[in-house]
CSV table of C-alpha atoms in Angstrom, one decimal:
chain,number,residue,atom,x,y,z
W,772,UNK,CA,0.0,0.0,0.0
W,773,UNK,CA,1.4,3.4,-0.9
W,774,UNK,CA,1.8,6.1,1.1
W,775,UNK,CA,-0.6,8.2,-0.7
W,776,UNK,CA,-3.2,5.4,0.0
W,777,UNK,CA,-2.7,5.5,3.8
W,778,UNK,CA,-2.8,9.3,4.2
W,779,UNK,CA,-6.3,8.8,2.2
W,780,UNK,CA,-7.2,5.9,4.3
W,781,UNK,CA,-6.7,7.7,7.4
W,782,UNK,CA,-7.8,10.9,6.9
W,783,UNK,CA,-11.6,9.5,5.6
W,784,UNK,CA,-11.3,7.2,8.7
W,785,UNK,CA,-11.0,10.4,11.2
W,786,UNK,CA,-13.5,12.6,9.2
W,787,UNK,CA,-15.8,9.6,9.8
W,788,UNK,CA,-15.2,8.6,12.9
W,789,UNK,CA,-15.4,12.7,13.9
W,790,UNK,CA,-18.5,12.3,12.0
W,791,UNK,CA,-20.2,9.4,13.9
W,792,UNK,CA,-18.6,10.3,17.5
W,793,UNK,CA,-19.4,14.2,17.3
W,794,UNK,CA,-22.5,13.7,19.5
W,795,UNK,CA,-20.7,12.7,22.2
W,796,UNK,CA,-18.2,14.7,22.0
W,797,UNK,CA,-20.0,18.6,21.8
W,798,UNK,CA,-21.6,19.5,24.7
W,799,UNK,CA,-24.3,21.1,21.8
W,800,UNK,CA,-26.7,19.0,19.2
W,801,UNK,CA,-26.9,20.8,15.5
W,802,UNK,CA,-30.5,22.2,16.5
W,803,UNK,CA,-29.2,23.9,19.8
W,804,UNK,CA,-29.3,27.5,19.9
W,805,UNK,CA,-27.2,29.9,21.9
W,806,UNK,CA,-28.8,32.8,22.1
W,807,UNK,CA,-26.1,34.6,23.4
W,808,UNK,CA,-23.7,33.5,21.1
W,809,UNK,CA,-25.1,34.4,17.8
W,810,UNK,CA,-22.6,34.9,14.5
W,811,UNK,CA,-19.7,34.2,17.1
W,812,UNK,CA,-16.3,33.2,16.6
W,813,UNK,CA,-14.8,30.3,17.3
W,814,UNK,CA,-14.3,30.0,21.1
W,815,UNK,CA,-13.2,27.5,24.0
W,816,UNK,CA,-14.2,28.9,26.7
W,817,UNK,CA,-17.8,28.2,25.3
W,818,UNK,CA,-17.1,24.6,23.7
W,819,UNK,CA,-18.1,26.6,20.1
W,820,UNK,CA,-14.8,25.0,18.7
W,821,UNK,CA,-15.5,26.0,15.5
W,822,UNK,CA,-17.8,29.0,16.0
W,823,UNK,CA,-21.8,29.4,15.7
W,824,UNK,CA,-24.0,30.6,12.7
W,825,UNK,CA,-26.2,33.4,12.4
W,826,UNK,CA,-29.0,31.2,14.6
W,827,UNK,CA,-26.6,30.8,17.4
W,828,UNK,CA,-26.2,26.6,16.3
W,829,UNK,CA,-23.0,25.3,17.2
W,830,UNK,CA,-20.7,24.7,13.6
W,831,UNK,CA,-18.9,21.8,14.7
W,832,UNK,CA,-22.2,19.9,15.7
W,833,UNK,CA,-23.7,21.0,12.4
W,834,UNK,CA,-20.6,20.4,10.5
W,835,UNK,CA,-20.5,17.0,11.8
W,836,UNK,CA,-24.0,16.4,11.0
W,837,UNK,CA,-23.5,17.5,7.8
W,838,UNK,CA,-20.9,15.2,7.3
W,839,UNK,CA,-23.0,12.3,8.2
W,840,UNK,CA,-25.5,13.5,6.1
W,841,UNK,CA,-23.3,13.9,3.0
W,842,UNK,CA,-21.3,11.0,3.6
W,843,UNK,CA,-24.4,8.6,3.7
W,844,UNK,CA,-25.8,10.2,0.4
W,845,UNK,CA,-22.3,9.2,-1.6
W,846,UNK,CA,-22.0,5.9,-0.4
W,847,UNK,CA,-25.5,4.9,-0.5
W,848,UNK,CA,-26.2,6.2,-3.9
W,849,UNK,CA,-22.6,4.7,-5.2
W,850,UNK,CA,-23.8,1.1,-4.5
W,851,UNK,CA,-26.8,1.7,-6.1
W,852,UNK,CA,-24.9,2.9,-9.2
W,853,UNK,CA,-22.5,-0.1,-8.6
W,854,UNK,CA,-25.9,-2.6,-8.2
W,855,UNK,CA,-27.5,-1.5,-11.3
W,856,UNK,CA,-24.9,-0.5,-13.8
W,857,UNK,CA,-22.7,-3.7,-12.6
W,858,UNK,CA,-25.9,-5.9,-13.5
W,859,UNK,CA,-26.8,-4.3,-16.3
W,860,UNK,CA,-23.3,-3.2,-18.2
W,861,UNK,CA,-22.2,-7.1,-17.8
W,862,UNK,CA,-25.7,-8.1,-19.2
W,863,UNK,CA,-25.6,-5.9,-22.3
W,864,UNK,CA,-21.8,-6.9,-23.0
W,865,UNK,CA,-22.3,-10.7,-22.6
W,866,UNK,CA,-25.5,-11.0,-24.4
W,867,UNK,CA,-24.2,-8.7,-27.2
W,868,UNK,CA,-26.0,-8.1,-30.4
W,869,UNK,CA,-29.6,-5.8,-30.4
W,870,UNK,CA,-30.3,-6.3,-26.9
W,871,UNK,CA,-26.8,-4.9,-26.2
W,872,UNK,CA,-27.9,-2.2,-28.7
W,873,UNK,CA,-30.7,-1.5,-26.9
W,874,UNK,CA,-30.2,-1.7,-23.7
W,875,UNK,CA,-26.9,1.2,-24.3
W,876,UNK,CA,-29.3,3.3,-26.3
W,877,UNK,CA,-31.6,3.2,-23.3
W,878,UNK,CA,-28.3,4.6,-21.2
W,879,UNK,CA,-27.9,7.4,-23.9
W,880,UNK,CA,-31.2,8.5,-23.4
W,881,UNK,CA,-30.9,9.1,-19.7
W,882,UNK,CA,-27.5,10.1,-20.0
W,883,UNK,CA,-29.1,13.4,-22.4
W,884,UNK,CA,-31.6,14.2,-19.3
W,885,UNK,CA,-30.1,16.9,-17.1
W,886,UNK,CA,-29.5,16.2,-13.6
W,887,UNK,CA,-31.2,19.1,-12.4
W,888,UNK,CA,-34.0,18.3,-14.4
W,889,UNK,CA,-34.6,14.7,-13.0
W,890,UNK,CA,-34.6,16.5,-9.6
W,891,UNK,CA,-37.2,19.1,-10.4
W,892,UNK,CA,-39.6,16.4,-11.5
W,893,UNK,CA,-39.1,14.1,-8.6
W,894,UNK,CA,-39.8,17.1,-6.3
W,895,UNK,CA,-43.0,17.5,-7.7
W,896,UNK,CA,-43.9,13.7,-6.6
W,897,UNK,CA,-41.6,14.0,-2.6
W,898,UNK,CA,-41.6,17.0,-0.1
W,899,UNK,CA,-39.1,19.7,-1.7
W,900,UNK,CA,-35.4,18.6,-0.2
W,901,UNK,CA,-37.0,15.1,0.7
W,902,UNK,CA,-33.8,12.5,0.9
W,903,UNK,CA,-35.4,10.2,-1.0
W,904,UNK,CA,-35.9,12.3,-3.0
W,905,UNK,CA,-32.3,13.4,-3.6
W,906,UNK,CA,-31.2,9.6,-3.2
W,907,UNK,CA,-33.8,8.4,-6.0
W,908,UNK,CA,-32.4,11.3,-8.4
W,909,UNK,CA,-29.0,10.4,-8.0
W,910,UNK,CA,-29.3,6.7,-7.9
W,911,UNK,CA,-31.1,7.0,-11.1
W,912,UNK,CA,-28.4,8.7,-13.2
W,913,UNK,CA,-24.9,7.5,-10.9
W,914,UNK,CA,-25.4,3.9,-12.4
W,915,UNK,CA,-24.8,5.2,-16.1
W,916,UNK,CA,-20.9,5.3,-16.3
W,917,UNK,CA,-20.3,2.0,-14.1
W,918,UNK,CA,-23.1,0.1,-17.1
W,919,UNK,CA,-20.5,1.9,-19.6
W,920,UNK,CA,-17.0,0.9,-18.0
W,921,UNK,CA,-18.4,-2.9,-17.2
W,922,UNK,CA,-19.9,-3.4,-20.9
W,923,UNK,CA,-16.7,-2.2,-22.1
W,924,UNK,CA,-14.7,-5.0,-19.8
W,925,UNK,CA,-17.0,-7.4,-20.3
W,926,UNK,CA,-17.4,-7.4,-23.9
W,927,UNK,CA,-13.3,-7.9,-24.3
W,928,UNK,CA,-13.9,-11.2,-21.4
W,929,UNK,CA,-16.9,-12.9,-22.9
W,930,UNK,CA,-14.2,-14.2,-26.1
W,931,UNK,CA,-12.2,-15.9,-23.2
W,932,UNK,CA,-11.6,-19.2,-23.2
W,933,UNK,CA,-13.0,-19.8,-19.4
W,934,UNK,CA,-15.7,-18.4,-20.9
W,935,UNK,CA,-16.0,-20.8,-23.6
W,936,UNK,CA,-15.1,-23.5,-21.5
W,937,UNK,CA,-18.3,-22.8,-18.8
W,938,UNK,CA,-20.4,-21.9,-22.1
W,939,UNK,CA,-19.5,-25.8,-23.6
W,940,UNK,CA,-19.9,-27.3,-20.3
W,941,UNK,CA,-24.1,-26.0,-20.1
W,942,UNK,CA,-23.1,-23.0,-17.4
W,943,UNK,CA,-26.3,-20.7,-17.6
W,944,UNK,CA,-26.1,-17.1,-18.3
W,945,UNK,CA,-26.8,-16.3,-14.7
W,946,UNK,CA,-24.0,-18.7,-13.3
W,947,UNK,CA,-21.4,-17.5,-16.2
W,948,UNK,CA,-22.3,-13.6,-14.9
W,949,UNK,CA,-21.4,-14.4,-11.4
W,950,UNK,CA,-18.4,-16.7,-11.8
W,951,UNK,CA,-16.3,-15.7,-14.4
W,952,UNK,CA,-17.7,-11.7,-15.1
W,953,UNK,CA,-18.3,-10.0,-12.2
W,954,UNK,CA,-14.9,-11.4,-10.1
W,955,UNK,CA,-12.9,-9.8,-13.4
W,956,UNK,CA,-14.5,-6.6,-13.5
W,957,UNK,CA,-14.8,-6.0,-9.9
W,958,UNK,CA,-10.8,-4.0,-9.8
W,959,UNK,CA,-12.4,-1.4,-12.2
W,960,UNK,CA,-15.8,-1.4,-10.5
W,961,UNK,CA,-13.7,-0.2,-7.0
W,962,UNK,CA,-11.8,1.8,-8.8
W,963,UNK,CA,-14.8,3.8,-10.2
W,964,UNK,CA,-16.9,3.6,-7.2
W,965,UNK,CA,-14.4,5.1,-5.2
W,966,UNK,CA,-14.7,8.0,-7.6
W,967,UNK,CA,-17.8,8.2,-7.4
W,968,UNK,CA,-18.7,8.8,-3.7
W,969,UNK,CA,-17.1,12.2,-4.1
W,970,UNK,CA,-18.8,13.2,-7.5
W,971,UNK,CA,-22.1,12.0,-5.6
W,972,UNK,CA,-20.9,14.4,-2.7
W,973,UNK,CA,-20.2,17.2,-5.0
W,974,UNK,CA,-23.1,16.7,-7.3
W,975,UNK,CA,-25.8,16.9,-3.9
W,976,UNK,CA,-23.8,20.0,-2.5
W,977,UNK,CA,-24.6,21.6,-5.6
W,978,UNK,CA,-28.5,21.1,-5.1
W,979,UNK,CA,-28.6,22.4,-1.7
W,980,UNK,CA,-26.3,25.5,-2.7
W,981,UNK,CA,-29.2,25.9,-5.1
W,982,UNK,CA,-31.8,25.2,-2.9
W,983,UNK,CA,-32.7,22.0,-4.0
W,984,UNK,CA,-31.3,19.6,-1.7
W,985,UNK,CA,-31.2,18.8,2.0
W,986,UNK,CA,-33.5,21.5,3.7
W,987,UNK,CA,-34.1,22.3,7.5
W,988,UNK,CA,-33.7,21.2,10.3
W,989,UNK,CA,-31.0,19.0,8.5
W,990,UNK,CA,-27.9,20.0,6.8
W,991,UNK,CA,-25.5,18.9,4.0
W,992,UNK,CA,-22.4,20.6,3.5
W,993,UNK,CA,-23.6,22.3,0.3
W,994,UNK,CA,-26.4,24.1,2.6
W,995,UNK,CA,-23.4,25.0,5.2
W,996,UNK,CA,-21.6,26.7,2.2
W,997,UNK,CA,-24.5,28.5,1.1
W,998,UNK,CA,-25.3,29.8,4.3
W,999,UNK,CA,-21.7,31.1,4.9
W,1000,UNK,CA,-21.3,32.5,1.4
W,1001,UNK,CA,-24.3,35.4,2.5
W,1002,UNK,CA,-22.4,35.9,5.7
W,1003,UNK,CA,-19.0,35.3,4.3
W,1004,UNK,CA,-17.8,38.7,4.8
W,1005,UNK,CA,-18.6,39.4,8.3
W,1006,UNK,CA,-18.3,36.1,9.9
W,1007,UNK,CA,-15.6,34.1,7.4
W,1008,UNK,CA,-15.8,31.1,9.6
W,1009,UNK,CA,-19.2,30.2,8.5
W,1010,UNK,CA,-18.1,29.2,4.9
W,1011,UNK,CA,-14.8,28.2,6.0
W,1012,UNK,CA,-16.0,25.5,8.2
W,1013,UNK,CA,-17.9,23.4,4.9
W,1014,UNK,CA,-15.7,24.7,2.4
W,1015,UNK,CA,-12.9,23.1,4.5
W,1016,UNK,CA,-14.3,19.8,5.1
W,1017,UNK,CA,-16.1,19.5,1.8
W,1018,UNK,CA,-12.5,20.0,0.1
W,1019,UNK,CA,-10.7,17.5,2.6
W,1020,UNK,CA,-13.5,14.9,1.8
W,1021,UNK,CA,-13.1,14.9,-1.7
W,1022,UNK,CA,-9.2,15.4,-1.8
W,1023,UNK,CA,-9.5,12.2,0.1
W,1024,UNK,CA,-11.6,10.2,-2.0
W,1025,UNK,CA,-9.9,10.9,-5.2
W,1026,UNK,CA,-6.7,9.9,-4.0
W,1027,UNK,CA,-8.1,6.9,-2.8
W,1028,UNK,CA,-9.5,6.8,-6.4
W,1029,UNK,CA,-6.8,7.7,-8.1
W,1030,UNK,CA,-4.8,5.1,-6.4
W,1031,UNK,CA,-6.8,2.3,-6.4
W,1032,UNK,CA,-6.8,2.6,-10.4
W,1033,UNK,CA,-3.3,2.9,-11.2
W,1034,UNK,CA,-2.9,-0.5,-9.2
W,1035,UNK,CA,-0.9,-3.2,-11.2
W,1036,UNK,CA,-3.7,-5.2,-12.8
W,1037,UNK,CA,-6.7,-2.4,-12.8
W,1038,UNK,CA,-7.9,-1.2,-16.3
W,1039,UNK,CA,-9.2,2.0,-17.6
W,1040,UNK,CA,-12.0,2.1,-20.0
């Protein structure tokens, strides 16, 4: 494991385990308000570590619930991308021909359809800045690239001769996908998901710096960074605080990434 690797590894360990453990360790929850301690700076006489907002709410407590909440989106949403575009990449490659046709002109269509777009609809059918909501819109477009990337590798595997071998012995599709697909695609599919999970991160943080994403009495940390770009000039700390984190979480994840693909044996598509 390279060094890079480990810095990665252990700075998303301690921004999740800061993440998890931050009730227990602020004296405040993210809903608390100090009334007498409104816009103020960060302080230790007060436990306000990091500072408050314009309410009075502590920013490390709502930083850290953030976190949880933006972490949870990005993974969850990456292994539904890796679910459905695993399944249904390997299904198009193997099978090859006009269902392989079709099923990639399917994935052109909804790669055309705007992001935004897909979440403006689905907030007409959930509560504006519903998770599910967020997590449906995501999930629906995240899987596009992984079908891609695992069509690509298995389309160059399905010639093999294990292939062929499991193919003359009366293997079923089913049993050849499992077996002999999915364990020789699954370096790329890390690779990629591990990309992903910031790209998910980034993409929601854009929605609720719109106004379109995670709404109160919740947070993300692209609802932080709104928030502290209106007050950014008389209380700094208020954008710095999200911005900060937000930048070490995804600095994180694409060296992780990054590293995880140039591995000896992983392929680019």
């Amino acid at each position: 494991m390279s060094k890079r690797t480990r810095t990665a590894l252990i700075v998303l360990g301690l921004l999740a385990a800061l993440a998890l453990l931050a009730p227990w360790i602020t004296p405040y929850s993210h809903e608390h308000i100090d009334w007498e301690r409104q816009a103020a700076s960060p302080q230790l006489e007060a436990a306000h570590w990091l500072g408050t907002d314009r309410l009075g709410r502590d920013l490390f407590a709502r930083g850290m619930q953030a976190l949880r909440v933006s972490l949870a989106l990005g993974v969850l949403a990456t292994l539904v991308s890796v679910g459905i575009g695993v399944s249904w990449g390997a299904t198009a490659g193997y099978l090859g021909g006009r269902i392989d046709a079709a099923m990639m002109r399917f994935v052109d269509i909804v790669y055309a359809l705007p992001y935004v777009f897909i979440v403006i609809i689905l907030s007409t059918v959930f509560p504006r800045g519903s998770l599910a909501a967020l997590f449906i819109a995501i999930g629906a477009v995240g899987w596009l690239t992984m079908a891609r990337i695992v069509r690509g590798q298995t389309l160059s595997l399905r010639n093999r001769e294990f292939v062929a071998a499991a193919i003359a012995g009366g293997v079923r599709t089913p049993a050849i996908l499992w077996r002999h697909i999915f364990p020789n695609v699954i370096g790329a599919v890390l690779a990629y998901a591990t990309l992903t999970i910031p790209q998910v991160i980034l993409f929601e943080s854009f929605l609720s710096f719109l106004g379109l994403g995670v709404q109160e009495p919740f947070a993300s940390l692209g609802s932080l960074i709104y928030e502290g770009a209106q007050e950014m000039e008389s209380s700094p700390w208020m954008l710095l605080v999200p911005a900060g984190l937000l930048m070490t979480l995804l600095l994180a994840f694409n060296a992780l990434g990054d590293a995880l693909r140039a591995r000896p044996g992983s392929d680019d598509d």
